[in-house]
Amino acid sequence: MTDAGIRTTPSRISSSLAVGAAGVAGVTGLGGAGWTILLAPLGVALVVGGLWRSDRRIVVGGCAALWCATLVTGVAGGEPARLVLAVAATFVAWDFGERAITLGDQLGPRARTRRLELAHAAVTITVATVGVGPVYLVFLFASGGQSVLTLVSLLIGATALLAALRELEQ
């Protein structure tokens, strides 16, 4: 709700994309390690709930839970490709969720935003791919048997880079 008491509704396209990305992050972030069984579904539920209530804090909390599930999976020795996909999907879910709420607040539910949202989706997915793709390639082609903890460290750096790029966009 806004200060004037007017209910805003997040945009449907970006909301759907955010929920889909959160689902991908939740499934790929599951590693069978104790906490991931709780954190991944909680993260997806919080993203959905945050979009339902048009509350950025809840969406961010959901994405944080998804990111933590991925981190726990990585520390427990999860498969590197799944970790990279989970980090990228978490970033995409966060970005789409923020965009959905912003468009709903600024333009309202009746505005025609399809082209804007699809263009933004393409850019976001490209940024996520460019952000985590090289991390995975470095992990694959680094000499010697790198540990999964090395990949987790690289993913933390990639997440920080993606967040910084997102802030520059605004």
Coordinates of N, CA and C in Angstrom, one line a residue, residues 30-127:
L30 N 18.5 -26.7 -4.2 CA 18.3 -27.8 -3.3 C 19.5 -28.7 -3.4
G31 N 20.2 -28.9 -2.3 CA 21.3 -29.8 -2.4 C 21.2 -31.0 -1.5
G32 N 20.1 -31.1 -0.8 CA 19.9 -32.3 0.1 C 20.5 -32.0 1.5
A33 N 21.3 -30.9 1.6 CA 21.9 -30.6 2.9 C 20.8 -30.0 3.7
G34 N 20.9 -30.3 5.0 CA 19.8 -30.0 6.0 C 19.1 -28.7 5.8
W35 N 19.7 -27.5 5.8 CA 19.1 -26.3 5.7 C 18.5 -25.9 4.4
T36 N 19.0 -26.5 3.3 CA 18.5 -26.2 2.0 C 17.0 -26.7 1.8
I37 N 16.7 -27.8 2.5 CA 15.4 -28.3 2.5 C 14.4 -27.3 3.0
L38 N 14.8 -26.5 3.9 CA 13.9 -25.4 4.5 C 14.1 -24.1 3.7
L39 N 15.3 -23.7 3.4 CA 15.6 -22.4 2.8 C 15.0 -22.2 1.4
A40 N 15.2 -23.2 0.6 CA 14.8 -23.1 -0.8 C 13.3 -22.9 -0.9
P41 N 12.4 -23.8 -0.4 CA 11.0 -23.5 -0.5 C 10.5 -22.3 0.2
L42 N 11.2 -21.9 1.4 CA 10.9 -20.7 2.1 C 11.1 -19.5 1.2
G43 N 12.3 -19.5 0.5 CA 12.6 -18.4 -0.4 C 11.6 -18.2 -1.6
V44 N 11.2 -19.3 -2.2 CA 10.2 -19.3 -3.2 C 8.9 -18.7 -2.7
A45 N 8.5 -19.2 -1.5 CA 7.2 -18.7 -0.9 C 7.3 -17.3 -0.6
L46 N 8.4 -16.8 -0.1 CA 8.5 -15.4 0.3 C 8.5 -14.5 -1.0
V47 N 9.1 -15.0 -2.1 CA 9.1 -14.2 -3.3 C 7.6 -14.1 -3.8
V48 N 6.9 -15.2 -3.8 CA 5.5 -15.2 -4.2 C 4.7 -14.3 -3.2
G49 N 4.9 -14.4 -1.9 CA 4.2 -13.6 -1.0 C 4.5 -12.1 -1.1
G50 N 5.7 -11.8 -1.3 CA 6.1 -10.4 -1.5 C 5.5 -9.8 -2.7
L51 N 5.4 -10.5 -3.8 CA 4.7 -10.0 -5.0 C 3.2 -9.9 -4.7
W52 N 2.7 -10.8 -4.0 CA 1.2 -10.8 -3.7 C 0.9 -9.5 -2.9
R53 N 1.8 -9.2 -1.9 CA 1.5 -8.1 -1.1 C 2.2 -6.8 -1.6
S54 N 2.9 -6.9 -2.7 CA 3.6 -5.8 -3.3 C 4.6 -5.2 -2.3
D55 N 5.4 -6.0 -1.7 CA 6.3 -5.6 -0.6 C 7.7 -6.1 -1.0
R56 N 8.5 -5.1 -1.3 CA 9.9 -5.3 -1.7 C 10.7 -6.1 -0.7
R57 N 10.5 -5.7 0.6 CA 11.3 -6.4 1.6 C 11.1 -7.9 1.7
I58 N 9.9 -8.3 1.5 CA 9.6 -9.7 1.5 C 10.2 -10.4 0.3
V59 N 10.1 -9.8 -0.9 CA 10.8 -10.3 -2.1 C 12.3 -10.4 -1.9
V60 N 12.9 -9.4 -1.3 CA 14.4 -9.5 -1.0 C 14.7 -10.5 0.0
G61 N 13.8 -10.7 1.0 CA 14.0 -11.8 2.0 C 13.9 -13.1 1.3
G62 N 13.0 -13.3 0.4 CA 12.9 -14.6 -0.3 C 14.1 -14.9 -1.1
C63 N 14.6 -13.8 -1.8 CA 15.8 -14.0 -2.6 C 17.1 -14.3 -1.8
A64 N 17.1 -13.7 -0.6 CA 18.2 -13.9 0.4 C 18.1 -15.4 0.8
A65 N 16.9 -15.9 1.1 CA 16.8 -17.3 1.5 C 17.3 -18.2 0.4
L66 N 16.9 -17.9 -0.9 CA 17.3 -18.7 -2.0 C 18.9 -18.7 -2.1
W67 N 19.4 -17.5 -2.0 CA 20.9 -17.4 -2.1 C 21.6 -18.2 -1.0
C68 N 21.0 -18.1 0.3 CA 21.6 -18.9 1.4 C 21.5 -20.4 1.1
A69 N 20.4 -20.8 0.6 CA 20.2 -22.2 0.2 C 21.3 -22.7 -0.8
T70 N 21.6 -21.8 -1.7 CA 22.6 -22.1 -2.7 C 24.0 -22.1 -2.1
L71 N 24.2 -21.2 -1.2 CA 25.5 -21.2 -0.5 C 25.7 -22.4 0.4
V72 N 24.7 -22.9 1.1 CA 24.8 -24.1 1.9 C 25.0 -25.3 1.0
T73 N 24.3 -25.3 -0.1 CA 24.5 -26.4 -1.1 C 25.9 -26.4 -1.6
G74 N 26.5 -25.3 -1.9 CA 27.9 -25.2 -2.3 C 28.9 -25.7 -1.3
V75 N 28.7 -25.2 -0.1 CA 29.6 -25.6 1.0 C 29.5 -27.2 1.3
A76 N 28.3 -27.7 1.0 CA 28.1 -29.1 1.2 C 28.6 -30.0 0.0
G77 N 29.1 -29.3 -1.0 CA 29.7 -30.0 -2.1 C 28.7 -30.2 -3.3
G78 N 27.8 -29.3 -3.4 CA 26.8 -29.4 -4.5 C 27.5 -29.3 -5.9
E79 N 26.7 -29.8 -6.9 CA 27.2 -29.8 -8.3 C 27.4 -28.3 -8.8
P80 N 28.6 -28.0 -9.3 CA 28.9 -26.6 -9.7 C 27.9 -26.0 -10.7
A81 N 27.5 -26.8 -11.7 CA 26.6 -26.2 -12.7 C 25.3 -25.8 -12.1
R82 N 24.8 -26.6 -11.1 CA 23.5 -26.3 -10.4 C 23.7 -25.0 -9.6
L83 N 24.9 -24.9 -8.9 CA 25.1 -23.7 -8.1 C 25.1 -22.4 -9.0
V84 N 25.8 -22.5 -10.1 CA 25.8 -21.3 -11.0 C 24.4 -21.0 -11.5
L85 N 23.6 -22.0 -11.9 CA 22.3 -21.7 -12.3 C 21.4 -21.1 -11.2
A86 N 21.6 -21.7 -10.0 CA 20.8 -21.2 -8.8 C 21.1 -19.7 -8.5
V87 N 22.4 -19.3 -8.6 CA 22.8 -17.9 -8.3 C 22.2 -17.0 -9.4
A88 N 22.3 -17.4 -10.6 CA 21.8 -16.6 -11.7 C 20.3 -16.5 -11.6
A89 N 19.6 -17.6 -11.3 CA 18.1 -17.5 -11.2 C 17.7 -16.7 -10.0
T90 N 18.5 -16.7 -8.9 CA 18.2 -15.9 -7.7 C 18.3 -14.4 -8.1
F91 N 19.4 -14.1 -8.8 CA 19.5 -12.7 -9.2 C 18.4 -12.2 -10.1
V92 N 18.0 -13.1 -11.1 CA 16.9 -12.8 -12.0 C 15.6 -12.6 -11.2
A93 N 15.3 -13.5 -10.3 CA 14.1 -13.4 -9.5 C 14.0 -12.1 -8.7
W94 N 15.2 -11.7 -8.1 CA 15.2 -10.5 -7.4 C 15.0 -9.3 -8.3
D95 N 15.6 -9.3 -9.5 CA 15.5 -8.1 -10.4 C 14.1 -8.0 -11.0
F96 N 13.5 -9.2 -11.4 CA 12.2 -9.2 -11.9 C 11.1 -8.8 -10.8
G97 N 11.3 -9.3 -9.6 CA 10.4 -8.9 -8.5 C 10.5 -7.4 -8.2
E98 N 11.7 -6.8 -8.2 CA 11.8 -5.4 -8.0 C 11.1 -4.6 -9.1
R99 N 11.3 -5.1 -10.4 CA 10.8 -4.4 -11.5 C 9.2 -4.5 -11.5
A100 N 8.7 -5.6 -11.1 CA 7.2 -5.8 -11.1 C 6.6 -4.8 -10.1
I101 N 7.2 -4.7 -8.9 CA 6.6 -3.8 -7.9 C 6.8 -2.4 -8.3
T102 N 8.0 -2.0 -8.9 CA 8.2 -0.6 -9.3 C 7.2 -0.2 -10.4
L103 N 7.0 -1.1 -11.4 CA 6.1 -0.8 -12.5 C 4.7 -0.6 -11.9
G104 N 4.3 -1.5 -11.0 CA 3.0 -1.4 -10.4 C 2.8 -0.1 -9.7
D105 N 3.8 0.3 -8.9 CA 3.7 1.5 -8.1 C 3.7 2.7 -9.1
Q106 N 4.5 2.8 -10.1 CA 4.7 4.0 -10.9 C 3.6 4.1 -12.0
L107 N 3.3 3.0 -12.6 CA 2.4 3.0 -13.8 C 1.0 2.5 -13.5
G108 N 0.8 1.7 -12.5 CA -0.5 1.1 -12.2 C -0.7 -0.2 -13.0
P109 N -1.8 -0.9 -12.6 CA -2.0 -2.2 -13.2 C -2.6 -2.2 -14.7
R110 N -3.1 -1.0 -15.1 CA -3.7 -1.0 -16.4 C -2.7 -0.5 -17.5
A111 N -1.5 -0.1 -17.1 CA -0.5 0.3 -18.1 C -0.1 -0.8 -19.0
R112 N 0.2 -0.5 -20.2 CA 0.7 -1.5 -21.2 C 2.2 -1.5 -21.1
T113 N 2.7 -2.5 -20.5 CA 4.2 -2.6 -20.2 C 4.9 -3.8 -20.8
R114 N 4.2 -4.5 -21.7 CA 4.7 -5.8 -22.2 C 6.0 -5.7 -22.8
R115 N 6.2 -4.7 -23.8 CA 7.4 -4.6 -24.5 C 8.5 -4.2 -23.6
L116 N 8.2 -3.2 -22.7 CA 9.2 -2.8 -21.7 C 9.7 -3.9 -20.8
E117 N 8.8 -4.7 -20.3 CA 9.1 -5.8 -19.4 C 9.9 -6.9 -20.2
L118 N 9.5 -7.2 -21.4 CA 10.3 -8.3 -22.2 C 11.7 -7.8 -22.5
A119 N 11.8 -6.5 -22.8 CA 13.1 -6.0 -23.1 C 14.0 -6.0 -21.9
H120 N 13.4 -5.6 -20.7 CA 14.1 -5.7 -19.5 C 14.5 -7.1 -19.1
A121 N 13.6 -8.0 -19.4 CA 13.9 -9.4 -19.1 C 15.1 -9.9 -19.9
A122 N 15.1 -9.5 -21.2 CA 16.3 -9.9 -22.0 C 17.6 -9.4 -21.5
V123 N 17.6 -8.1 -21.1 CA 18.8 -7.5 -20.5 C 19.2 -8.1 -19.2
T124 N 18.2 -8.4 -18.4 CA 18.5 -9.0 -17.1 C 19.1 -10.4 -17.2
I125 N 18.6 -11.2 -18.1 CA 19.1 -12.5 -18.3 C 20.5 -12.5 -18.9
T126 N 20.7 -11.5 -19.8 CA 22.0 -11.3 -20.4 C 23.0 -10.9 -19.3
V127 N 22.7 -10.0 -18.5 CA 23.6 -9.6 -17.4 C 23.9 -10.8 -16.4

